[in-house]
Amino acid sequence: MEHDHASPNGHAHACDEMKALLSSYLDGELSREERVRADTHLVRCADCRDLVDRAEQLDRAIRDEYRIDAGSVDTAGMQDRVFAA
């Protein structure tokens, strides 16, 4: 698997940063620079791509199941609890 940085610690840091930005990434709230950095990392990191895919699936499932506007629900808090598990 190709990683964002040559050192394992650099890769772990990039993954931690991606996890911290996940909610804002999904909501389209990142600055252009943050979005480019996140997208670049996602191109190189299958683990983080999988994380984003699972978060998007969760968001769709919540919207479909409850037919509500996700803006009225604390989806970031839900995602944090799901990914912490």
mmCIF file of N, CA, C and O in Angstrom:
data_model
loop_
_atom_site.group_PDB
_atom_site.id
_atom_site.type_symbol
_atom_site.label_atom_id
_atom_site.label_comp_id
_atom_site.label_asym_id
_atom_site.label_seq_id
_atom_site.Cartn_x
_atom_site.Cartn_y
_atom_site.Cartn_z
ATOM 1 N N MET A 1 0.852 -1.180 0.000
ATOM 2 C CA MET A 1 0.000 0.000 0.000
ATOM 3 C C MET A 1 0.896 1.240 0.000
ATOM 4 O O MET A 1 1.826 1.341 0.779
ATOM 5 N N GLU A 2 0.598 2.179 -0.864
ATOM 6 C CA GLU A 2 1.354 3.418 -0.941
ATOM 7 C C GLU A 2 0.872 4.369 0.130
ATOM 8 O O GLU A 2 -0.319 4.486 0.387
ATOM 9 N N HIS A 3 1.800 5.050 0.791
ATOM 10 C CA HIS A 3 1.444 5.935 1.892
ATOM 11 C C HIS A 3 1.797 7.374 1.574
ATOM 12 O O HIS A 3 2.582 7.657 0.693
ATOM 13 N N ASP A 4 1.213 8.247 2.348
ATOM 14 C CA ASP A 4 1.356 9.674 2.159
ATOM 15 C C ASP A 4 2.775 10.164 2.445
ATOM 16 O O ASP A 4 3.248 11.081 1.819
ATOM 17 N N HIS A 5 3.441 9.536 3.403
ATOM 18 C CA HIS A 5 4.780 9.956 3.801
ATOM 19 C C HIS A 5 5.675 8.729 3.858
ATOM 20 O O HIS A 5 5.205 7.613 4.040
ATOM 21 N N ALA A 6 6.976 8.947 3.767
ATOM 22 C CA ALA A 6 7.902 7.832 3.788
ATOM 23 C C ALA A 6 7.947 7.158 5.155
ATOM 24 O O ALA A 6 8.055 5.953 5.264
ATOM 25 N N SER A 7 7.853 7.922 6.221
ATOM 26 C CA SER A 7 7.949 7.339 7.559
ATOM 27 C C SER A 7 6.581 6.930 8.077
ATOM 28 O O SER A 7 5.577 7.569 7.787
ATOM 29 N N PRO A 8 6.533 5.842 8.847
ATOM 30 C CA PRO A 8 5.257 5.409 9.418
ATOM 31 C C PRO A 8 4.618 6.487 10.293
ATOM 32 O O PRO A 8 3.414 6.648 10.302
ATOM 33 N N ASN A 9 5.429 7.229 11.035
ATOM 34 C CA ASN A 9 4.882 8.282 11.897
ATOM 35 C C ASN A 9 4.255 9.402 11.083
ATOM 36 O O ASN A 9 3.239 9.956 11.469
ATOM 37 N N GLY A 10 4.858 9.737 9.943
ATOM 38 C CA GLY A 10 4.291 10.763 9.074
ATOM 39 C C GLY A 10 2.964 10.321 8.507
ATOM 40 O O GLY A 10 2.014 11.090 8.415
ATOM 41 N N HIS A 11 2.884 9.052 8.149
ATOM 42 C CA HIS A 11 1.628 8.509 7.629
ATOM 43 C C HIS A 11 0.564 8.523 8.712
ATOM 44 O O HIS A 11 -0.577 8.917 8.453
ATOM 45 N N ALA A 12 0.935 8.100 9.914
ATOM 46 C CA ALA A 12 -0.026 8.085 11.026
ATOM 47 C C ALA A 12 -0.529 9.496 11.300
ATOM 48 O O ALA A 12 -1.724 9.693 11.555
ATOM 49 N N HIS A 13 0.359 10.473 11.229
ATOM 50 C CA HIS A 13 -0.046 11.867 11.451
ATOM 51 C C HIS A 13 -1.031 12.317 10.373
ATOM 52 O O HIS A 13 -2.038 12.961 10.675
ATOM 53 N N ALA A 14 -0.763 11.954 9.122
ATOM 54 C CA ALA A 14 -1.662 12.333 8.028
ATOM 55 C C ALA A 14 -3.024 11.664 8.206
ATOM 56 O O ALA A 14 -4.066 12.275 7.946
ATOM 57 N N CYS A 15 -3.036 10.421 8.649
ATOM 58 C CA CYS A 15 -4.302 9.716 8.894
ATOM 59 C C CYS A 15 -5.055 10.355 10.065
ATOM 60 O O CYS A 15 -6.283 10.519 9.988
ATOM 61 N N ASP A 16 -4.349 10.708 11.114
ATOM 62 C CA ASP A 16 -4.988 11.384 12.252
ATOM 63 C C ASP A 16 -5.600 12.707 11.822
ATOM 64 O O ASP A 16 -6.706 13.057 12.231
ATOM 65 N N GLU A 17 -4.889 13.440 10.973
ATOM 66 C CA GLU A 17 -5.400 14.708 10.472
ATOM 67 C C GLU A 17 -6.661 14.481 9.627
ATOM 68 O O GLU A 17 -7.644 15.204 9.752
ATOM 69 N N MET A 18 -6.646 13.444 8.803
ATOM 70 C CA MET A 18 -7.806 13.131 7.971
ATOM 71 C C MET A 18 -9.009 12.801 8.847
ATOM 72 O O MET A 18 -10.124 13.265 8.585
ATOM 73 N N LYS A 19 -8.797 12.015 9.882
ATOM 74 C CA LYS A 19 -9.887 11.656 10.791
ATOM 75 C C LYS A 19 -10.449 12.898 11.479
ATOM 76 O O LYS A 19 -11.657 13.024 11.650
ATOM 77 N N ALA A 20 -9.562 13.815 11.858
ATOM 78 C CA ALA A 20 -9.999 15.038 12.525
ATOM 79 C C ALA A 20 -10.818 15.928 11.585
ATOM 80 O O ALA A 20 -11.725 16.637 12.024
ATOM 81 N N LEU A 21 -10.505 15.874 10.294
ATOM 82 C CA LEU A 21 -11.189 16.715 9.309
ATOM 83 C C LEU A 21 -12.371 16.025 8.647
ATOM 84 O O LEU A 21 -13.041 16.608 7.794
ATOM 85 N N LEU A 22 -12.644 14.778 9.020
ATOM 86 C CA LEU A 22 -13.621 13.962 8.313
ATOM 87 C C LEU A 22 -14.982 14.631 8.180
ATOM 88 O O LEU A 22 -15.532 14.723 7.092
ATOM 89 N N SER A 23 -15.535 15.106 9.253
ATOM 90 C CA SER A 23 -16.865 15.714 9.220
ATOM 91 C C SER A 23 -16.878 16.933 8.302
ATOM 92 O O SER A 23 -17.768 17.081 7.465
ATOM 93 N N SER A 24 -15.888 17.788 8.448
ATOM 94 C CA SER A 24 -15.805 18.982 7.606
ATOM 95 C C SER A 24 -15.574 18.605 6.147
ATOM 96 O O SER A 24 -16.102 19.248 5.241
ATOM 97 N N TYR A 25 -14.793 17.543 5.924
ATOM 98 C CA TYR A 25 -14.551 17.055 4.561
ATOM 99 C C TYR A 25 -15.866 16.625 3.923
ATOM 100 O O TYR A 25 -16.194 17.028 2.812
ATOM 101 N N LEU A 26 -16.631 15.813 4.649
ATOM 102 C CA LEU A 26 -17.895 15.306 4.117
ATOM 103 C C LEU A 26 -18.916 16.419 3.890
ATOM 104 O O LEU A 26 -19.725 16.346 2.971
ATOM 105 N N ASP A 27 -18.874 17.442 4.729
ATOM 106 C CA ASP A 27 -19.828 18.545 4.630
ATOM 107 C C ASP A 27 -19.370 19.634 3.663
ATOM 108 O O ASP A 27 -20.064 20.634 3.481
ATOM 109 N N GLY A 28 -18.188 19.465 3.059
ATOM 110 C CA GLY A 28 -17.671 20.458 2.117
ATOM 111 C C GLY A 28 -17.278 21.761 2.778
ATOM 112 O O GLY A 28 -17.375 22.826 2.169
ATOM 113 N N GLU A 29 -16.803 21.677 4.020
ATOM 114 C CA GLU A 29 -16.487 22.877 4.789
ATOM 115 C C GLU A 29 -14.994 23.162 4.921
ATOM 116 O O GLU A 29 -14.602 24.043 5.673
ATOM 117 N N LEU A 30 -14.164 22.445 4.191
ATOM 118 C CA LEU A 30 -12.723 22.671 4.271
ATOM 119 C C LEU A 30 -12.304 23.825 3.367
ATOM 120 O O LEU A 30 -12.939 24.081 2.343
ATOM 121 N N SER A 31 -11.213 24.461 3.756
ATOM 122 C CA SER A 31 -10.625 25.463 2.867
ATOM 123 C C SER A 31 -10.078 24.731 1.648
ATOM 124 O O SER A 31 -9.915 23.502 1.654
ATOM 125 N N ARG A 32 -9.785 25.471 0.609
ATOM 126 C CA ARG A 32 -9.240 24.855 -0.607
ATOM 127 C C ARG A 32 -7.964 24.096 -0.293
ATOM 128 O O ARG A 32 -7.776 22.961 -0.751
ATOM 129 N N GLU A 33 -7.079 24.689 0.495
ATOM 130 C CA GLU A 33 -5.810 24.053 0.851
ATOM 131 C C GLU A 33 -6.039 22.759 1.647
ATOM 132 O O GLU A 33 -5.414 21.736 1.373
ATOM 133 N N GLU A 34 -6.961 22.798 2.609
ATOM 134 C CA GLU A 34 -7.264 21.598 3.394
ATOM 135 C C GLU A 34 -7.856 20.504 2.508
ATOM 136 O O GLU A 34 -7.526 19.330 2.657
ATOM 137 N N ARG A 35 -8.736 20.893 1.592
ATOM 138 C CA ARG A 35 -9.375 19.917 0.703
ATOM 139 C C ARG A 35 -8.346 19.254 -0.205
ATOM 140 O O ARG A 35 -8.372 18.035 -0.405
ATOM 141 N N VAL A 36 -7.436 20.039 -0.760
ATOM 142 C CA VAL A 36 -6.386 19.490 -1.619
ATOM 143 C C VAL A 36 -5.508 18.528 -0.819
ATOM 144 O O VAL A 36 -5.191 17.427 -1.280
ATOM 145 N N ARG A 37 -5.139 18.903 0.398
ATOM 146 C CA ARG A 37 -4.302 18.050 1.245
ATOM 147 C C ARG A 37 -5.041 16.742 1.574
ATOM 148 O O ARG A 37 -4.469 15.660 1.493
ATOM 149 N N ALA A 38 -6.324 16.846 1.914
ATOM 150 C CA ALA A 38 -7.121 15.661 2.234
ATOM 151 C C ALA A 38 -7.274 14.772 1.007
ATOM 152 O O ALA A 38 -7.094 13.543 1.089
ATOM 153 N N ASP A 39 -7.606 15.352 -0.135
ATOM 154 C CA ASP A 39 -7.767 14.565 -1.363
ATOM 155 C C ASP A 39 -6.465 13.870 -1.755
ATOM 156 O O ASP A 39 -6.472 12.713 -2.188
ATOM 157 N N THR A 40 -5.360 14.561 -1.607
ATOM 158 C CA THR A 40 -4.052 13.975 -1.913
ATOM 159 C C THR A 40 -3.793 12.778 -1.008
ATOM 160 O O THR A 40 -3.339 11.723 -1.466
ATOM 161 N N HIS A 41 -4.103 12.926 0.271
ATOM 162 C CA HIS A 41 -3.919 11.814 1.196
ATOM 163 C C HIS A 41 -4.831 10.645 0.822
ATOM 164 O O HIS A 41 -4.408 9.487 0.820
ATOM 165 N N LEU A 42 -6.071 10.933 0.475
ATOM 166 C CA LEU A 42 -7.022 9.871 0.138
ATOM 167 C C LEU A 42 -6.606 9.092 -1.101
ATOM 168 O O LEU A 42 -6.876 7.896 -1.206
ATOM 169 N N VAL A 43 -5.951 9.753 -2.040
ATOM 170 C CA VAL A 43 -5.468 9.068 -3.238
ATOM 171 C C VAL A 43 -4.443 8.004 -2.846
ATOM 172 O O VAL A 43 -4.396 6.933 -3.431
ATOM 173 N N ARG A 44 -3.681 8.287 -1.806
ATOM 174 C CA ARG A 44 -2.574 7.409 -1.416
ATOM 175 C C ARG A 44 -2.899 6.452 -0.280
ATOM 176 O O ARG A 44 -2.127 5.543 -0.022
ATOM 177 N N CYS A 45 -3.998 6.655 0.418
ATOM 178 C CA CYS A 45 -4.260 5.876 1.631
ATOM 179 C C CYS A 45 -5.599 5.134 1.546
ATOM 180 O O CYS A 45 -6.663 5.747 1.706
ATOM 181 N N ALA A 46 -5.517 3.843 1.318
ATOM 182 C CA ALA A 46 -6.731 3.020 1.208
ATOM 183 C C ALA A 46 -7.504 2.988 2.522
ATOM 184 O O ALA A 46 -8.742 2.935 2.504
ATOM 185 N N ASP A 47 -6.819 3.013 3.648
ATOM 186 C CA ASP A 47 -7.508 2.979 4.943
ATOM 187 C C ASP A 47 -8.393 4.208 5.128
ATOM 188 O O ASP A 47 -9.546 4.090 5.555
ATOM 189 N N CYS A 48 -7.888 5.367 4.796
ATOM 190 C CA CYS A 48 -8.675 6.595 4.943
ATOM 191 C C CYS A 48 -9.774 6.674 3.889
ATOM 192 O O CYS A 48 -10.867 7.170 4.173
ATOM 193 N N ARG A 49 -9.519 6.176 2.683
ATOM 194 C CA ARG A 49 -10.588 6.118 1.675
ATOM 195 C C ARG A 49 -11.733 5.247 2.177
ATOM 196 O O ARG A 49 -12.904 5.598 2.034
ATOM 197 N N ASP A 50 -11.391 4.135 2.800
ATOM 198 C CA ASP A 50 -12.408 3.248 3.357
ATOM 199 C C ASP A 50 -13.183 3.969 4.467
ATOM 200 O O ASP A 50 -14.405 3.853 4.551
ATOM 201 N N LEU A 51 -12.484 4.703 5.291
ATOM 202 C CA LEU A 51 -13.127 5.464 6.361
ATOM 203 C C LEU A 51 -14.121 6.479 5.795
ATOM 204 O O LEU A 51 -15.262 6.577 6.262
ATOM 205 N N VAL A 52 -13.725 7.209 4.765
ATOM 206 C CA VAL A 52 -14.608 8.186 4.130
ATOM 207 C C VAL A 52 -15.802 7.478 3.497
ATOM 208 O O VAL A 52 -16.947 7.927 3.645
ATOM 209 N N ASP A 53 -15.559 6.359 2.842
ATOM 210 C CA ASP A 53 -16.659 5.601 2.236
ATOM 211 C C ASP A 53 -17.666 5.151 3.290
ATOM 212 O O ASP A 53 -18.877 5.264 3.100
ATOM 213 N N ARG A 54 -17.167 4.633 4.416
ATOM 214 C CA ARG A 54 -18.067 4.179 5.478
ATOM 215 C C ARG A 54 -18.856 5.345 6.066
ATOM 216 O O ARG A 54 -20.045 5.217 6.359
ATOM 217 N N ALA A 55 -18.211 6.488 6.223
ATOM 218 C CA ALA A 55 -18.898 7.663 6.760
ATOM 219 C C ALA A 55 -19.980 8.144 5.802
ATOM 220 O O ALA A 55 -21.079 8.516 6.232
ATOM 221 N N GLU A 56 -19.682 8.126 4.503
ATOM 222 C CA GLU A 56 -20.683 8.521 3.505
ATOM 223 C C GLU A 56 -21.857 7.547 3.510
ATOM 224 O O GLU A 56 -23.009 7.958 3.399
ATOM 225 N N GLN A 57 -21.573 6.257 3.630
ATOM 226 C CA GLN A 57 -22.639 5.252 3.691
ATOM 227 C C GLN A 57 -23.510 5.456 4.927
ATOM 228 O O GLN A 57 -24.739 5.344 4.858
ATOM 229 N N LEU A 58 -22.878 5.749 6.046
ATOM 230 C CA LEU A 58 -23.611 6.014 7.284
ATOM 231 C C LEU A 58 -24.517 7.227 7.123
ATOM 232 O O LEU A 58 -25.696 7.196 7.496
ATOM 233 N N ASP A 59 -23.988 8.272 6.529
ATOM 234 C CA ASP A 59 -24.771 9.489 6.313
ATOM 235 C C ASP A 59 -25.981 9.201 5.426
ATOM 236 O O ASP A 59 -27.105 9.617 5.733
ATOM 237 N N ARG A 60 -25.765 8.454 4.326
ATOM 238 C CA ARG A 60 -26.872 8.094 3.435
ATOM 239 C C ARG A 60 -27.902 7.220 4.148
ATOM 240 O O ARG A 60 -29.111 7.411 3.988
ATOM 241 N N ALA A 61 -27.425 6.279 4.942
ATOM 242 C CA ALA A 61 -28.339 5.380 5.657
ATOM 243 C C ALA A 61 -29.206 6.152 6.642
ATOM 244 O O ALA A 61 -30.409 5.900 6.749
ATOM 245 N N ILE A 62 -28.609 7.099 7.328
ATOM 246 C CA ILE A 62 -29.374 7.920 8.282
ATOM 247 C C ILE A 62 -30.422 8.734 7.541
ATOM 248 O O ILE A 62 -31.585 8.776 7.938
ATOM 249 N N ARG A 63 -30.019 9.358 6.458
ATOM 250 C CA ARG A 63 -30.971 10.158 5.677
ATOM 251 C C ARG A 63 -32.104 9.295 5.121
ATOM 252 O O ARG A 63 -33.267 9.681 5.162
ATOM 253 N N ASP A 64 -31.749 8.126 4.580
ATOM 254 C CA ASP A 64 -32.766 7.241 4.001
ATOM 255 C C ASP A 64 -33.700 6.677 5.066
ATOM 256 O O ASP A 64 -34.916 6.632 4.864
ATOM 257 N N GLU A 65 -33.140 6.256 6.176
ATOM 258 C CA GLU A 65 -33.943 5.621 7.217
ATOM 259 C C GLU A 65 -34.913 6.594 7.877
ATOM 260 O O GLU A 65 -36.065 6.275 8.114
ATOM 261 N N TYR A 66 -34.434 7.766 8.154
ATOM 262 C CA TYR A 66 -35.247 8.718 8.898
ATOM 263 C C TYR A 66 -35.813 9.830 8.037
ATOM 264 O O TYR A 66 -36.588 10.655 8.511
ATOM 265 N N ARG A 67 -35.403 9.858 6.777
ATOM 266 C CA ARG A 67 -35.876 10.868 5.835
ATOM 267 C C ARG A 67 -35.879 12.270 6.459
ATOM 268 O O ARG A 67 -36.872 12.974 6.474
ATOM 269 N N ILE A 68 -34.719 12.593 6.983
ATOM 270 C CA ILE A 68 -34.560 13.906 7.620
ATOM 271 C C ILE A 68 -33.372 14.612 6.986
ATOM 272 O O ILE A 68 -32.528 13.999 6.350
ATOM 273 N N ASP A 69 -33.341 15.888 7.197
ATOM 274 C CA ASP A 69 -32.205 16.684 6.763
ATOM 275 C C ASP A 69 -31.081 16.466 7.762
ATOM 276 O O ASP A 69 -31.237 16.780 8.945
ATOM 277 N N ALA A 70 -29.952 15.929 7.310
ATOM 278 C CA ALA A 70 -28.841 15.639 8.207
ATOM 279 C C ALA A 70 -28.317 16.904 8.880
ATOM 280 O O ALA A 70 -27.651 16.830 9.910
ATOM 281 N N GLY A 71 -28.620 18.059 8.341
ATOM 282 C CA GLY A 71 -28.190 19.304 8.973
ATOM 283 C C GLY A 71 -28.842 19.530 10.320
ATOM 284 O O GLY A 71 -28.326 20.268 11.158
ATOM 285 N N SER A 72 -29.961 18.873 10.558
ATOM 286 C CA SER A 72 -30.641 19.037 11.835
ATOM 287 C C SER A 72 -30.226 17.978 12.850
ATOM 288 O O SER A 72 -30.735 17.952 13.963
ATOM 289 N N VAL A 73 -29.293 17.099 12.471
ATOM 290 C CA VAL A 73 -28.837 16.027 13.348
ATOM 291 C C VAL A 73 -27.333 16.176 13.543
ATOM 292 O O VAL A 73 -26.615 16.564 12.639
ATOM 293 N N ASP A 74 -26.865 15.824 14.723
ATOM 294 C CA ASP A 74 -25.434 15.874 15.018
ATOM 295 C C ASP A 74 -24.739 14.672 14.390
ATOM 296 O O ASP A 74 -24.354 13.734 15.078
ATOM 297 N N THR A 75 -24.605 14.683 13.057
ATOM 298 C CA THR A 75 -23.986 13.552 12.370
ATOM 299 C C THR A 75 -22.509 13.439 12.720
ATOM 300 O O THR A 75 -21.976 12.330 12.774
ATOM 301 N N ALA A 76 -21.850 14.551 12.990
ATOM 302 C CA ALA A 76 -20.433 14.503 13.359
ATOM 303 C C ALA A 76 -20.272 13.728 14.663
ATOM 304 O O ALA A 76 -19.379 12.889 14.794
ATOM 305 N N GLY A 77 -21.139 13.995 15.616
ATOM 306 C CA GLY A 77 -21.088 13.272 16.886
ATOM 307 C C GLY A 77 -21.367 11.796 16.693
ATOM 308 O O GLY A 77 -20.720 10.935 17.296
ATOM 309 N N MET A 78 -22.337 11.482 15.827
ATOM 310 C CA MET A 78 -22.643 10.076 15.536
ATOM 311 C C MET A 78 -21.453 9.400 14.880
ATOM 312 O O MET A 78 -21.100 8.277 15.228
ATOM 313 N N GLN A 79 -20.847 10.068 13.927
ATOM 314 C CA GLN A 79 -19.691 9.499 13.236
ATOM 315 C C GLN A 79 -18.553 9.266 14.211
ATOM 316 O O GLN A 79 -17.892 8.224 14.171
ATOM 317 N N ASP A 80 -18.322 10.226 15.102
ATOM 318 C CA ASP A 80 -17.252 10.078 16.080
ATOM 319 C C ASP A 80 -17.474 8.830 16.924
ATOM 320 O O ASP A 80 -16.546 8.077 17.179
ATOM 321 N N ARG A 81 -18.717 8.614 17.357
ATOM 322 C CA ARG A 81 -19.023 7.438 18.178
ATOM 323 C C ARG A 81 -18.860 6.146 17.371
ATOM 324 O O ARG A 81 -18.363 5.145 17.881
ATOM 325 N N VAL A 82 -19.271 6.159 16.115
ATOM 326 C CA VAL A 82 -19.146 4.957 15.281
ATOM 327 C C VAL A 82 -17.681 4.624 15.055
ATOM 328 O O VAL A 82 -17.264 3.473 15.198
ATOM 329 N N PHE A 83 -16.870 5.601 14.728
ATOM 330 C CA PHE A 83 -15.473 5.334 14.419
ATOM 331 C C PHE A 83 -14.649 5.060 15.659
ATOM 332 O O PHE A 83 -13.592 4.452 15.584
ATOM 333 N N ALA A 84 -15.132 5.490 16.824
ATOM 334 C CA ALA A 84 -14.437 5.199 18.072
ATOM 335 C C ALA A 84 -14.665 3.748 18.484
ATOM 336 O O ALA A 84 -13.880 3.179 19.226
ATOM 337 N N ALA A 85 -15.744 3.173 17.997
ATOM 338 C CA ALA A 85 -16.094 1.788 18.378
ATOM 339 C C ALA A 85 -15.179 0.769 17.739
ATOM 340 O O ALA A 85 -14.528 0.955 16.821
#
